[in-house]
Structures are given as C-alpha cells and as structure tokens.
Amino acid sequence: TCAGIVQMKDRREFLSITSFGAVGDGQTLNTAAFRRAIYRIQRLRSSGGTLLYVPPGVFLTGSFNLTSHMTLYLAKGAVLRATQDTSNWPLIDPLPSYGRGRERPGGRYMSFIHGYGLHDVIITGENGTIDGQGYGWWQMWRDGSLQYTRPNLVELMHSSDILISNVIFINSPFWNIHPVYCSNVEIRHVTILAPLDSPNTDGIDPDSSSNVCIEDCSISTGDDLVSIKSGWDEYGIAYGRPSSDITIRRITCSSPFAGIAIGSEMSGGVRNVLVENINIFNAGIGIHLKTNLGRGGFIRNITISEVYMENVRKGIRFAGNVGDHPDDKYNPNALPVVDGIKVTNVWGVNVQQPGSIQGLKDSPFTRLCFSNINLHGSSLWQCRDISGSALGVHPLACPELTSTAG
C-alpha cells in the first residue's frame, strides 16, 4: 500500500454546517451557509485544524471553496447536492497548462468543491455522497448550448497533503476528482458513479501532480476511469510540470472508454507510474496510453501489472494519433517521447481485440516490454513504429516486439 503519505487527522475544532443555518431538506439553497462556515474556519486558524460536519440530510448548494487545515466530513446519509441553477455558476481562469477551457475557448466553470493553494485538506466521512447533478450540464454539452467548460466535481489546484477517502461521488458534470499542480495526494476507498453515456465524466485525473496514491476504489463512469495528464500541447510544454511518482492499485472499474489511461494531454510529461491489481469489466479499452503530434513531453518508466479484464473491446492500446488540439498554434514538430513501458501479468476474458501498439514514424515508442499476457482469442495485434520485447504473450505478439528470454 502507498496509504499513509497523508495522515488522517483528529481536528481540534468541530463545527456543524447546521450551526451556520444549513437545512438538509433537499430544497433550501445552502451556498451561503457553506461559505460562512469556511470563512469561520479561516478565521479560527486552529493549530490542529477544524472539522466541518455535514449531518444526514440532503444539502443543496452552489459551488464553494475549501480552506487549509480542514476536514469536510460527510456523515452516513449526508448528501452534498449541487444546484442545477447554472446561470450564476462562478467562472474562473483556464488552467495555464491548457491555455483555454478543455471544452470551450476562454474560462471555465469553477468546480463544485474547489481549492487553490491549500495545505492539509481532508474530504472523508461515513460514505456520504457528493452529487453533482450533472444531467443539465450533459444536456448543454449535447445540444451545443454550453458556453464554457463544464465544472469538475472536486478540483484542488496548487495544493499539498490532500486526503480523499470514504466518500461516494455521483453524476459529476465533467471530471470527478481533479488534483492539478498538487503534491502528496491520497485517494482511497471512494466510489465514483455516473451513467455510462454521461460525457467526459472521468473518474480520477491526476494532472501535473506528484506523489499521488490512488487505492481501493470502485469507479463506473462515462469516460476514462483513471487518467494521468500533464497539460495540453504548447501550453503544457511551456508550463513544464510533469505528473510523477504515481501509484494506482486495487481499482475495480467499468467504462465504455478506458480503465487506466495516460494522456492524451501529457505535454508536461508523465514518469514513474506503478499500476497494479486492476479489475476492468465491460470497457472499451483496458489500458490506454495515448498521445499525438504537437504534444511534446514524454511518458517514461511506467509499470503495469496484475490486470484482469473481462468483456473488453480492446485489451491494450498505445497510440500516437489520439486527441485534439487547443488551437492552431501547436507545433506539429513537437514530438512526444514514449520510452520504458512494462506491462506484465495481464489476463483477459472475452477481449475482442488484444492490442494495438502504434507509435509515431518520427518518434517510435521504445523499450516496450510485454510479458505473461493472455488475452485469449485469435485476433492479431496491430503494431508499427515501436521497438521492444515480448515473452509469453497470447495471442502471439507482433514481430516488432522481439521474442526474448531476457
């Protein structure tokens, strides 16, 4: 386990959200109550931090910011429910490593639960629920009326020592949990749910973040379940902050897209990633490493092992031609480097196509190592512009991967 990089803390001060006028009837809008409570925690400045308790009930609220040295604690039966009134939803600047909103030019809607420049923040409880009520946002995306990029459910920026555990996240408008420019992040024992047709509802997306531990989670959404990112084309290259030292372990997941993904926004680089003990069911792709011309950056030193997948369209896909661009200013000569990827001990049942491993002509994917992989079936691997080795791979790996006992 990598658990323990962020310690669960007993806070010295205790506040209940109901003391600030919040009503858990599912109808009263409690945005002002949450903002008053957070402001009080900021003013207290307790040396041991403060716990904000949300009792059983349905607390409707707009977006709000967390603060340092606090625990947001959801009791059993507590629901934080996002308002569906999008007309007054706050707008914030685009991420500098993306240059614009991910979906639309310009700014973006602030996440439902947000934090900037924080230290020592815990979101936990007794499996209470954070409900993004994303249906209206999804419809705006589908009908083209969306003006700015949809809000994430939880986003923490430029923050450290973050622990998220024992909470259920449902119906996010966009990505669910998005630590970006963060360090020392631990996410464990969370459940993330959204309809399989909900657009872009990624589960957990560590983005230009380091020392991240994701363990013992169950995720079923409409897009990639865990996706490591680090910026988009020329903006990510200029910002230059990689995602590094990330462990993903004991995840059970289902999605029409990928179980475990890296990219395609990886222009700041991704390195030193360990993925193991993953169970993937009813997915489009089991393991997806994706990049594109203009991305630049690198994907290096990735180890993926002990993966079981069942009812999956494509087992393993590495691709150098995936993803769109923020604008026409990207440099097509900014080629990504993919090097040192190890995939071992993978077992698949009812996998339609074992794999597609296709690099770039001018930047082949190198030092790829595949061993002890059984995806059954008789379909052939599709490979080009790669080099590496394969041992004990079935169906038989493509000739670009040299058979070796080394």
Short mmCIF file of C-alpha atoms in Angstrom, two decimals, residues 61 78 117 123 238 251 291 302 390:
data_model
loop_
_atom_site.label_atom_id
_atom_site.label_comp_id
_atom_site.label_asym_id
_atom_site.label_seq_id
_atom_site.Cartn_x
_atom_site.Cartn_y
_atom_site.Cartn_z
CA THR A 61 -25.65 24.15 -2.53
CA ALA A 78 -25.36 13.01 4.22
CA GLY A 117 -3.12 27.00 -2.80
CA ILE A 123 -12.59 15.08 2.46
CA ALA A 238 5.61 25.88 -21.67
CA ILE A 251 -9.19 -0.46 -8.66
CA THR A 291 -0.56 11.00 -27.30
CA ILE A 302 5.62 3.06 -16.48
CA ALA A 390 7.57 -9.80 -25.66
#
